[in-house]
Coordinates of C-alpha atoms and ligand atoms in Angstrom, one line a residue:
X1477 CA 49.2 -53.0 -25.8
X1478 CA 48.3 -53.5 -29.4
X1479 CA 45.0 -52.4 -29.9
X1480 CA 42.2 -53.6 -32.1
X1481 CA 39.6 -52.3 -34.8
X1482 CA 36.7 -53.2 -37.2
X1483 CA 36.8 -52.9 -40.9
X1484 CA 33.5 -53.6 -41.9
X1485 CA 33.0 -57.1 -40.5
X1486 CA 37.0 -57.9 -39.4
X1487 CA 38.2 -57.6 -36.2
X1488 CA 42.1 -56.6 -36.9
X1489 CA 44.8 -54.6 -35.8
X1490 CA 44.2 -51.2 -35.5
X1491 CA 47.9 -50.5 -36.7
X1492 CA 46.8 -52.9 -40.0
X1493 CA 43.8 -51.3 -40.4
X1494 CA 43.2 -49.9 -43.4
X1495 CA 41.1 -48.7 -46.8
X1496 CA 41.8 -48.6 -50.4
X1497 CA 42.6 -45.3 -51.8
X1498 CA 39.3 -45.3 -54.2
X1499 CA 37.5 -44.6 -51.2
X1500 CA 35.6 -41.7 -51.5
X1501 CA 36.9 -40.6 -48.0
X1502 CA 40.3 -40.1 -49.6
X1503 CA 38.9 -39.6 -52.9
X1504 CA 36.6 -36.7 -52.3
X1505 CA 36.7 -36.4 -48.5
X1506 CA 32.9 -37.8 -48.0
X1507 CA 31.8 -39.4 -45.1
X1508 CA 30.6 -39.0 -41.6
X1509 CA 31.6 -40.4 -38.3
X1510 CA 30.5 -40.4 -34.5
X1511 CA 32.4 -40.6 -31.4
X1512 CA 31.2 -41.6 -27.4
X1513 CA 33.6 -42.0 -24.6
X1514 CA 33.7 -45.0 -22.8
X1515 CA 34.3 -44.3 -18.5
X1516 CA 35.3 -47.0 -16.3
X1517 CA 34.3 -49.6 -19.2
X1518 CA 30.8 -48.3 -19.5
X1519 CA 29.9 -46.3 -22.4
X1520 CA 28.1 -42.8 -21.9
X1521 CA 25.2 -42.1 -23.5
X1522 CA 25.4 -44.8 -26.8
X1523 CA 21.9 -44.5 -27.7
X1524 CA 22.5 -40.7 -28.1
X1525 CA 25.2 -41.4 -30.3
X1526 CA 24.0 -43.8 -32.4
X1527 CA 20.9 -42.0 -32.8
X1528 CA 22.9 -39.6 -34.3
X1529 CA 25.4 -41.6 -35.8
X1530 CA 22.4 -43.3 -37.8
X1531 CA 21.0 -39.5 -38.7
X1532 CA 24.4 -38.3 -40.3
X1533 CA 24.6 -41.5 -42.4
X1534 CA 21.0 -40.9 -43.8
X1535 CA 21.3 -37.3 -44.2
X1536 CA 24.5 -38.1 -46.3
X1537 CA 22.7 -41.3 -48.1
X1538 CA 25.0 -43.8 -46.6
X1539 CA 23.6 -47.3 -45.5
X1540 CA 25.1 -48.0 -42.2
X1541 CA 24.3 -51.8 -43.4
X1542 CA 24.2 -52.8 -39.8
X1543 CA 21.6 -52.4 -37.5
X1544 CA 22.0 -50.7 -33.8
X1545 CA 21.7 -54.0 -32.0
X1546 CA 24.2 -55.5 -34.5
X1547 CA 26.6 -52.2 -33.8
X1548 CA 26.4 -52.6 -30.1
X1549 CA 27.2 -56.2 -30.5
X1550 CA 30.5 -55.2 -32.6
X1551 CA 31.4 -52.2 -29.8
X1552 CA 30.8 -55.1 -27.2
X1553 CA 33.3 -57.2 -29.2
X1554 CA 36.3 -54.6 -29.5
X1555 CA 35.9 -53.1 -25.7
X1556 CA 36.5 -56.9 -24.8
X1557 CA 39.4 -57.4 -26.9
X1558 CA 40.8 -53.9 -25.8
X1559 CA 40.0 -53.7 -22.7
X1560 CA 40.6 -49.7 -22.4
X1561 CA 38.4 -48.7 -19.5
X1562 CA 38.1 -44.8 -19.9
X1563 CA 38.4 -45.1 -24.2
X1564 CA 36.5 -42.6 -27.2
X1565 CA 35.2 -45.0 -29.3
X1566 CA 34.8 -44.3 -33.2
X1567 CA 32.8 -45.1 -35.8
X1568 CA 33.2 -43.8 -39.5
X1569 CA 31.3 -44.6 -42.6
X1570 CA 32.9 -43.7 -45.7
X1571 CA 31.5 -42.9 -49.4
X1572 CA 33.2 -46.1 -50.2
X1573 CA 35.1 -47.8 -53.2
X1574 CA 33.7 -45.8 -55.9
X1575 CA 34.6 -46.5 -59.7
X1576 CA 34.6 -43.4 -61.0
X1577 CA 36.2 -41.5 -57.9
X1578 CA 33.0 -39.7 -57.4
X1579 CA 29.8 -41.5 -57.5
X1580 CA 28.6 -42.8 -54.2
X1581 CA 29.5 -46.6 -53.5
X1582 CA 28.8 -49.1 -50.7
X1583 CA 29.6 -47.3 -47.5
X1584 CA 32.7 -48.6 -45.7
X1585 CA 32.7 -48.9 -41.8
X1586 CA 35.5 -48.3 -39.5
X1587 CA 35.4 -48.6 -35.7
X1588 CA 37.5 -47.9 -33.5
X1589 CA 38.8 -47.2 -30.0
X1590 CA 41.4 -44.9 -28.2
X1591 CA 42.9 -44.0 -25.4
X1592 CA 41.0 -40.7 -23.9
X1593 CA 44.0 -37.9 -24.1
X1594 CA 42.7 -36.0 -21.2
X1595 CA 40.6 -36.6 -18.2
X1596 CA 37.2 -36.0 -17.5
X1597 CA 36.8 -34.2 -14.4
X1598 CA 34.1 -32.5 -12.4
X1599 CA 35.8 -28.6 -11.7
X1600 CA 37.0 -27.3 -15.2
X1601 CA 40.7 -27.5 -14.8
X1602 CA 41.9 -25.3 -17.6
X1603 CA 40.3 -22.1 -19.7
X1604 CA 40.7 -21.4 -23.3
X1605 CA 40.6 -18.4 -25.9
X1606 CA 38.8 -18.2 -28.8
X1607 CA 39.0 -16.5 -32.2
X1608 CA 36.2 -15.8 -34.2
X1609 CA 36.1 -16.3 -37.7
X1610 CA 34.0 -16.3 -40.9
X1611 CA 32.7 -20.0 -42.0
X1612 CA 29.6 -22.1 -41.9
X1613 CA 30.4 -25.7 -42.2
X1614 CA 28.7 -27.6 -45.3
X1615 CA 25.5 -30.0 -44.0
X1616 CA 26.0 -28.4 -40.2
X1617 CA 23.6 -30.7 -38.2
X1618 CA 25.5 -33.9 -39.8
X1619 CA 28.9 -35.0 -38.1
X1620 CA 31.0 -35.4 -41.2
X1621 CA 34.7 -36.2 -41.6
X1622 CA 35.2 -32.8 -43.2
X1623 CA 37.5 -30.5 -40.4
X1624 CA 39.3 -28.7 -43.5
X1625 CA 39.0 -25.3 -42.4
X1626 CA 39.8 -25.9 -38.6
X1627 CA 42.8 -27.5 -39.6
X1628 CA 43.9 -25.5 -42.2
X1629 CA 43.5 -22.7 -39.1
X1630 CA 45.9 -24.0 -37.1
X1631 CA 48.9 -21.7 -37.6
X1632 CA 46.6 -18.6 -37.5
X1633 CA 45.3 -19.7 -34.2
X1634 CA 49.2 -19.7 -32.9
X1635 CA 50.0 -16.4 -34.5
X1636 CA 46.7 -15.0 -32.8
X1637 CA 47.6 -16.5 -29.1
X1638 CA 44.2 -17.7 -29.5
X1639 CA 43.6 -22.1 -28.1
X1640 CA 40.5 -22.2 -30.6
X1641 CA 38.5 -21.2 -33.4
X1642 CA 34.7 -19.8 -33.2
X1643 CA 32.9 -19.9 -36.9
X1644 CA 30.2 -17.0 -37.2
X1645 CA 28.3 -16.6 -40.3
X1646 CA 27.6 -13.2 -41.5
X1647 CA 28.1 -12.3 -37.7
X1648 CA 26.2 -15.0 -36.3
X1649 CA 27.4 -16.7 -34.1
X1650 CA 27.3 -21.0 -34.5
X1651 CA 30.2 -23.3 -32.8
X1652 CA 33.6 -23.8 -32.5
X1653 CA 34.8 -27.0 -34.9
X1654 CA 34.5 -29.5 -31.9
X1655 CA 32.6 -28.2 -29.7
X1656 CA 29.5 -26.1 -29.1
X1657 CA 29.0 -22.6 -27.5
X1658 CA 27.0 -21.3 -24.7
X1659 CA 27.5 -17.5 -23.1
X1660 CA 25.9 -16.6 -19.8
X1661 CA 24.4 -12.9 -20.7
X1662 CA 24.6 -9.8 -18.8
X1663 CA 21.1 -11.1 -17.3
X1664 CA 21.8 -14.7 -16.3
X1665 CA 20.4 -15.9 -19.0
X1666 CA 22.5 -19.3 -21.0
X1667 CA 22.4 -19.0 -24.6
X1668 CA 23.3 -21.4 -26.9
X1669 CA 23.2 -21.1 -31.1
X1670 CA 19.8 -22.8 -32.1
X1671 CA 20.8 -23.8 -35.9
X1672 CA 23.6 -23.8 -38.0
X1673 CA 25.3 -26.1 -35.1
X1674 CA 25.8 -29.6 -34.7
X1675 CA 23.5 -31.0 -32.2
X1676 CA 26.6 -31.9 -30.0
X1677 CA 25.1 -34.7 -27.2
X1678 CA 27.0 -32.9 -24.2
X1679 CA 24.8 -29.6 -25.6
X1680 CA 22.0 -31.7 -25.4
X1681 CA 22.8 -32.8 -21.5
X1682 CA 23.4 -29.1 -20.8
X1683 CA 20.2 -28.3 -21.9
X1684 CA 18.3 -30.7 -20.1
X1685 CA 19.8 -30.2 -17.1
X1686 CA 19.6 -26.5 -17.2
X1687 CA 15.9 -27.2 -17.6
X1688 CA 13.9 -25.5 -14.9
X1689 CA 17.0 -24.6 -12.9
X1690 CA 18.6 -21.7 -15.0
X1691 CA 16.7 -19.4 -17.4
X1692 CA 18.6 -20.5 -21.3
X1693 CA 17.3 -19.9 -24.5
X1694 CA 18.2 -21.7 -28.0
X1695 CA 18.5 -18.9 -30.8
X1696 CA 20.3 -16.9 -32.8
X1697 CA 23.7 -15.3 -31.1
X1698 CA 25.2 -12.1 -32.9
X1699 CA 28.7 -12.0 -32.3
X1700 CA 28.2 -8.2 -30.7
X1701 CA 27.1 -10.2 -27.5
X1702 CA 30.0 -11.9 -27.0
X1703 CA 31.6 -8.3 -25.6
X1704 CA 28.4 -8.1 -23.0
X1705 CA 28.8 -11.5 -21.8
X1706 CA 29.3 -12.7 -17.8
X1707 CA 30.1 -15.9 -19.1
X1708 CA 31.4 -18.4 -22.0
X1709 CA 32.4 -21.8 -22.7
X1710 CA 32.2 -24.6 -25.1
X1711 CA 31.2 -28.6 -24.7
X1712 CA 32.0 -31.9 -26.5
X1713 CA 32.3 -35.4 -25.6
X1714 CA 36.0 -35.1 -25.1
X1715 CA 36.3 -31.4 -24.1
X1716 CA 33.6 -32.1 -21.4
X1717 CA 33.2 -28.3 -20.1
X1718 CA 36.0 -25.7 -21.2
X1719 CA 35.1 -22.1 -20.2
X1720 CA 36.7 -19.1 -22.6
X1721 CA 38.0 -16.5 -20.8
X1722 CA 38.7 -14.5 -23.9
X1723 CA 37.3 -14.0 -27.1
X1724 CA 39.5 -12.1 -30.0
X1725 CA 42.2 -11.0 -27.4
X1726 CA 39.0 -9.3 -25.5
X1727 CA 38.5 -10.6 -21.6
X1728 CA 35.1 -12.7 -21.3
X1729 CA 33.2 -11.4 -18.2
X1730 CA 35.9 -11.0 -15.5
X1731 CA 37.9 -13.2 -17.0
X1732 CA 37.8 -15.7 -14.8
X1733 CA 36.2 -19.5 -15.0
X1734 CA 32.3 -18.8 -13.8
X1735 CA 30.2 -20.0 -12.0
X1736 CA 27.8 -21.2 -14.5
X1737 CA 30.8 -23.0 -15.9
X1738 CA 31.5 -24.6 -13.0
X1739 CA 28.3 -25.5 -12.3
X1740 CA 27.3 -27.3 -15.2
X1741 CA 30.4 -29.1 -15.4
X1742 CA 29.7 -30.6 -12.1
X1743 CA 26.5 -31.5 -12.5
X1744 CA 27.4 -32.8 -16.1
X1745 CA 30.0 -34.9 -14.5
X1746 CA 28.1 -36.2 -12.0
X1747 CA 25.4 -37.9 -14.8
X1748 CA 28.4 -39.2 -16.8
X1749 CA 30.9 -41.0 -14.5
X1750 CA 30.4 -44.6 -14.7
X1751 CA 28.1 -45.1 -11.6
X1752 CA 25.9 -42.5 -13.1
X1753 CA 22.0 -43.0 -13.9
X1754 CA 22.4 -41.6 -17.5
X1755 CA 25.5 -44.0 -18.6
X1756 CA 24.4 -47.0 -20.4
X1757 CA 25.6 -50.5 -20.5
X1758 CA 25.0 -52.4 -23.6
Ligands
PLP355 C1 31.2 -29.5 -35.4 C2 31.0 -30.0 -34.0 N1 30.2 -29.4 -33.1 C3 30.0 -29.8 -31.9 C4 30.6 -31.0 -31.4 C5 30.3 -31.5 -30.0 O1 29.4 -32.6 -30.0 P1 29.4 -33.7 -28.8 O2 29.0 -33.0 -27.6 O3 28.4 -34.7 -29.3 O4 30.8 -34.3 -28.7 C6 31.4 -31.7 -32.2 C7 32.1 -32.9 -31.7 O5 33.0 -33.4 -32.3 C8 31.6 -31.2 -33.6 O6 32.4 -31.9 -34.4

């Protein structure tokens, strides 16, 4: 089925969809972007989204030049016209036409919708290893377009065995390019990176609904706990829950999924899936 996307105000086919090369996207790779999945046809947690989706676009001085009922109107539009019930949904605003190739220029907006590649389920139904390596992304609590180094990564992350990279900065410990990170220590204790991170929404859920029920801390993580650790794994919108059973070729806890991992993926799932209280309907 040929899908559909927006380019600024036209609806059009997504396989026509397109922007001029002065954009400072291509240009200069400037710009930011969001992304929210849609389950059963409902969209999970779009206020979050936007909210943040409006915060990278100041933080990067980009009008959005839409408002968020005006957004929600155009999301409406395209789910109809797509009719993709379990979908990520995209929206990217770019530095736009610029003259000179460099200075700033009406933002362009792009949204768009896909196909989810992998399920969301409740039980984790796969592990992953990291590697750790030296970077701290440019502007790290806005969700720009800029994935250079995780990309450029990609063959080392073969040649190590490894499934994904984990950026420390002078051995602190932040998030891995799509995801954030959250060990269990030696004491029971979840700890996740408190700056330097994207505030990823499914790290925000985590930590609310930890709240009360498991001791966790936001702070700094020195990559000499990893080693000490019962427990890791990282979360993102698409990734849902992933626990790492092995960090630099080194086993993570027993190296098996954990029971924190578990546990939070459950409870996560159960707030997500389309009859859940947290999922809004426009
Ligand atoms: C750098 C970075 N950190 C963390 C995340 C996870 O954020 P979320 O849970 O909102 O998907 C993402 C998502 O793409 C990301 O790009």
């Amino acid at each position: 089925m040929a899908l559909f996307a927006f380019v600024n105000d036209v609806l059009i086919a997504a396989d026509e969809a397109s922007l001029g090369i002065s954009d400072l996207s291509i240009q200069r790779g400037y710009g930011v972007f969001d992304f929210f999945k849609t389950l059963g046809g409902v969209p999970v947690y779009p206020d979050e989204h936007l909210d943040r989706f409006f915060f990278s676009a100041s933080r990067m001085r980009l009008a959005v030049g839409k408002s968020r009922d005006e957004l929600k109107e155009m999301i409406g539009v395209l789910m109809k016209r797509n009719e993709i019930a379990d979908s990520g949904i995209r929206l990217t605003l770019t530095g736009g036409y610029s003259e000179d190739g460099y200075s700033l220029a009406r933002a362009n907006l792009v949204i768009s919708q896909h196909p989810l590649t992998a399920p969301i389920t409740a039980e984790p139904n796969r592990s992953i290893r990291l590697m750790t390596y030296p970077h701290m992304r440019q502007l790290p609590e806005v969700k720009t377009i800029d994935y250079l180094m995780a990309i450029w990564l990609q063959p080392q992350l073969r040649e190590k065995d490894a499934d994904d990279v984990l950026y420390h900065s002078n051995g602190v410990i932040t998030e891995c390019p799509r995801s954030n990170f959250f060990l269990v220590t030696d004491r029971g204790v979840l700890v996740t990176p408190g700056s330097g991170v994207l505030k990823g929404i499914t790290r925000m859920k985590v930590l609310e609904l930890v709240k009360g029920k498991l001791a966790n801390e936001e702070r700094e993580v020195r990559i000499g706990e990893l080693h000490g650790a019962k427990e890791a794994f990282i979360t993102s919108t698409t990734k849902h829950v992933l626990p790492v059973t092995a960090i630099d070729g080194l086993r993570v806890g027993d190296g098996n999924i954990g029971p924190v991992a578990r546990w939070v993926s459950g409870e996560l799932y159960k707030l997500a899936a389309p009859e859940g209280a947290a999922s809004g309907r426009f």
